[in-house]
């Protein structure tokens, strides 16, 4: 196996690496969006939402890896452990009908943030997830969903 070519542009500032640093006013992920964190992975309510799948979660490695080609297996294990925990929490607190996960790599794979991340979506019958477009969410609305998931996780791990 060989390392992948980096697709990030010169001067790129990773928005997911900022999750642990200084918050940007009125944009991006906030500390209150985090629902679960361990030494290798962090799960948080995504700032971009799809109209019928509100409160979806992104799970990222705590170290910067651009894509699946760079992601070490021990980080992958923790990311998927967090995804499973998130899925159980969503089923219990959102009352969704199912769960979908998505992950994109490189430009041809539709990757647009150059830090590995796994999407966990609550799914509902006829929600048209793949036929709709996402838009920025309100931090206060994200906090509502984050509190639900964070509370369930604290009670169940």
Short mmCIF file of C-alpha atoms in Angstrom, two decimals:
data_model
loop_
_atom_site.label_atom_id
_atom_site.label_comp_id
_atom_site.label_asym_id
_atom_site.label_seq_id
_atom_site.Cartn_x
_atom_site.Cartn_y
_atom_site.Cartn_z
CA UNK A 1 0.00 0.00 0.00
CA UNK A 2 1.20 3.48 -0.79
CA UNK A 3 0.28 6.88 0.56
CA UNK A 4 -2.22 8.87 -1.44
CA UNK A 5 -1.59 12.15 -3.19
CA UNK A 6 -2.88 15.15 -1.24
CA UNK A 7 -5.74 17.00 -2.92
CA UNK A 8 -6.00 19.85 -0.44
CA UNK A 9 -5.18 23.27 -1.93
CA UNK A 10 -2.23 25.37 -0.75
CA UNK A 11 -3.04 27.22 2.46
CA UNK A 12 -5.92 24.86 3.30
CA UNK A 13 -7.19 25.23 6.88
CA UNK A 14 -8.92 22.05 7.94
CA UNK A 15 -12.34 22.77 9.45
CA UNK A 16 -12.37 19.47 11.34
CA UNK A 17 -8.99 20.08 12.97
CA UNK A 18 -10.56 23.30 14.34
CA UNK A 19 -13.11 21.24 16.30
CA UNK A 20 -10.48 20.93 19.04
CA UNK A 21 -9.15 24.46 18.65
CA UNK A 22 -10.63 27.93 18.45
CA UNK A 23 -14.24 28.11 17.31
CA UNK A 24 -15.05 30.36 14.39
CA UNK A 25 -17.86 32.86 15.16
CA UNK A 26 -21.14 32.00 13.41
CA UNK A 27 -19.66 29.21 11.32
CA UNK A 28 -18.59 25.61 11.54
CA UNK A 29 -18.67 23.12 14.34
CA UNK A 30 -18.98 24.23 17.96
CA UNK A 31 -17.82 22.42 21.09
CA UNK A 32 -21.49 21.93 22.00
CA UNK A 33 -21.95 19.91 18.78
CA UNK A 34 -19.67 17.13 20.07
CA UNK A 35 -21.64 14.08 21.19
CA UNK A 36 -18.82 11.59 21.80
CA UNK A 37 -15.04 11.66 21.95
CA UNK A 38 -12.26 9.27 22.83
CA UNK A 39 -8.50 9.34 22.25
CA UNK A 40 -8.80 8.53 18.52
CA UNK A 41 -12.19 9.77 17.28
CA UNK A 42 -14.73 12.55 17.75
CA UNK A 43 -18.42 12.48 16.77
CA UNK A 44 -20.36 15.69 16.35
CA UNK A 45 -23.56 17.05 14.85
CA UNK A 46 -22.79 18.17 11.30
CA UNK A 47 -23.21 21.85 10.48
CA UNK A 48 -24.57 21.04 6.99
CA UNK A 49 -28.03 19.45 7.10
CA UNK A 50 -30.32 17.74 4.64
CA UNK A 51 -33.97 18.82 4.92
CA UNK A 52 -35.43 15.45 5.96
CA UNK A 53 -32.43 14.12 7.89
CA UNK A 54 -31.72 16.74 10.52
CA UNK A 55 -29.18 16.03 13.23
CA UNK A 56 -26.84 13.87 11.17
CA UNK A 57 -23.43 13.20 12.65
CA UNK A 58 -19.87 13.33 11.37
CA UNK A 59 -17.17 11.17 12.91
CA UNK A 60 -13.55 12.16 12.39
CA UNK A 61 -10.18 10.90 13.55
CA UNK A 62 -8.60 13.19 16.14
CA UNK A 63 -5.44 13.28 14.06
CA UNK A 64 -5.43 14.69 10.53
CA UNK A 65 -5.65 12.01 7.83
CA UNK A 66 -6.86 13.21 4.45
CA UNK A 67 -8.78 10.10 3.37
CA UNK A 68 -9.25 6.35 3.73
CA UNK A 69 -5.92 5.71 2.02
CA UNK A 70 -4.09 7.40 4.92
CA UNK A 71 -6.34 6.26 7.79
CA UNK A 72 -4.61 3.73 10.12
CA UNK A 73 -6.68 0.68 11.04
CA UNK A 74 -6.71 1.51 14.78
CA UNK A 75 -8.40 4.84 13.99
CA UNK A 76 -10.87 3.13 11.63
CA UNK A 77 -11.90 0.78 14.43
CA UNK A 78 -12.65 3.67 16.81
CA UNK A 79 -14.51 5.63 14.10
CA UNK A 80 -16.78 2.67 13.40
CA UNK A 81 -17.26 2.00 17.10
CA UNK A 82 -18.44 5.62 17.42
CA UNK A 83 -20.66 5.18 14.33
CA UNK A 84 -22.36 2.15 15.86
CA UNK A 85 -22.90 3.99 19.15
CA UNK A 86 -24.30 6.98 17.22
CA UNK A 87 -26.62 4.69 15.24
CA UNK A 88 -28.07 3.17 18.42
CA UNK A 89 -28.48 6.64 19.94
CA UNK A 90 -30.27 7.96 16.82
CA UNK A 91 -32.65 4.99 16.66
CA UNK A 92 -33.53 5.49 20.32
CA UNK A 93 -33.78 9.29 20.49
CA UNK A 94 -34.79 10.34 16.95
CA UNK A 95 -37.17 7.46 16.32
CA UNK A 96 -35.75 7.08 12.81
CA UNK A 97 -36.58 4.10 10.60
CA UNK A 98 -32.99 3.30 9.68
CA UNK A 99 -29.42 4.57 9.46
CA UNK A 100 -27.13 5.28 6.50
CA UNK A 101 -23.41 5.90 6.57
CA UNK A 102 -21.46 7.63 3.79
CA UNK A 103 -17.80 8.35 3.29
CA UNK A 104 -16.11 10.03 0.29
CA UNK A 105 -12.50 9.92 -0.92
CA UNK A 106 -10.70 12.17 -3.39
CA UNK A 107 -12.35 14.58 -5.86
CA UNK A 108 -13.79 11.85 -8.10
CA UNK A 109 -15.25 10.24 -4.96
CA UNK A 110 -17.04 13.51 -4.07
CA UNK A 111 -14.74 14.41 -1.15
CA UNK A 112 -14.80 18.15 -0.45
CA UNK A 113 -13.26 18.40 3.04
CA UNK A 114 -9.69 17.10 3.14
CA UNK A 115 -9.93 15.32 6.50
CA UNK A 116 -11.32 11.77 6.65
CA UNK A 117 -14.91 11.80 7.92
CA UNK A 118 -17.80 9.37 8.12
CA UNK A 119 -21.40 10.62 7.86
CA UNK A 120 -24.09 8.90 9.96
CA UNK A 121 -27.60 9.85 8.79
CA UNK A 122 -30.91 9.15 10.48
CA UNK A 123 -33.16 7.71 7.76
CA UNK A 124 -36.93 7.85 7.39
CA UNK A 125 -39.25 6.18 4.89
CA UNK A 126 -39.32 8.30 1.69
CA UNK A 127 -36.88 10.89 3.11
CA UNK A 128 -35.25 11.44 -0.31
CA UNK A 129 -31.79 11.90 1.20
CA UNK A 130 -30.02 11.31 -2.11
CA UNK A 131 -32.36 13.61 -4.03
CA UNK A 132 -31.98 16.69 -1.82
CA UNK A 133 -29.18 19.16 -1.12
CA UNK A 134 -27.74 20.20 2.23
CA UNK A 135 -27.62 23.68 3.72
CA UNK A 136 -26.06 25.29 6.80
CA UNK A 137 -27.83 24.66 10.09
CA UNK A 138 -28.34 26.91 13.08
CA UNK A 139 -26.03 26.24 16.07
CA UNK A 140 -28.96 26.39 18.50
CA UNK A 141 -30.86 23.77 16.52
CA UNK A 142 -27.74 21.57 16.42
CA UNK A 143 -27.48 21.82 20.20
CA UNK A 144 -30.98 20.33 20.56
CA UNK A 145 -29.93 17.19 18.64
CA UNK A 146 -26.49 17.04 20.25
CA UNK A 147 -28.04 17.07 23.73
CA UNK A 148 -30.33 14.15 22.84
CA UNK A 149 -27.52 11.99 21.49
CA UNK A 150 -24.98 12.98 24.15
CA UNK A 151 -27.45 12.15 26.95
CA UNK A 152 -28.26 8.73 25.45
CA UNK A 153 -24.58 7.91 25.01
CA UNK A 154 -23.72 8.92 28.59
CA UNK A 155 -26.49 6.68 29.91
CA UNK A 156 -25.54 3.69 27.74
CA UNK A 157 -21.76 3.40 27.78
#
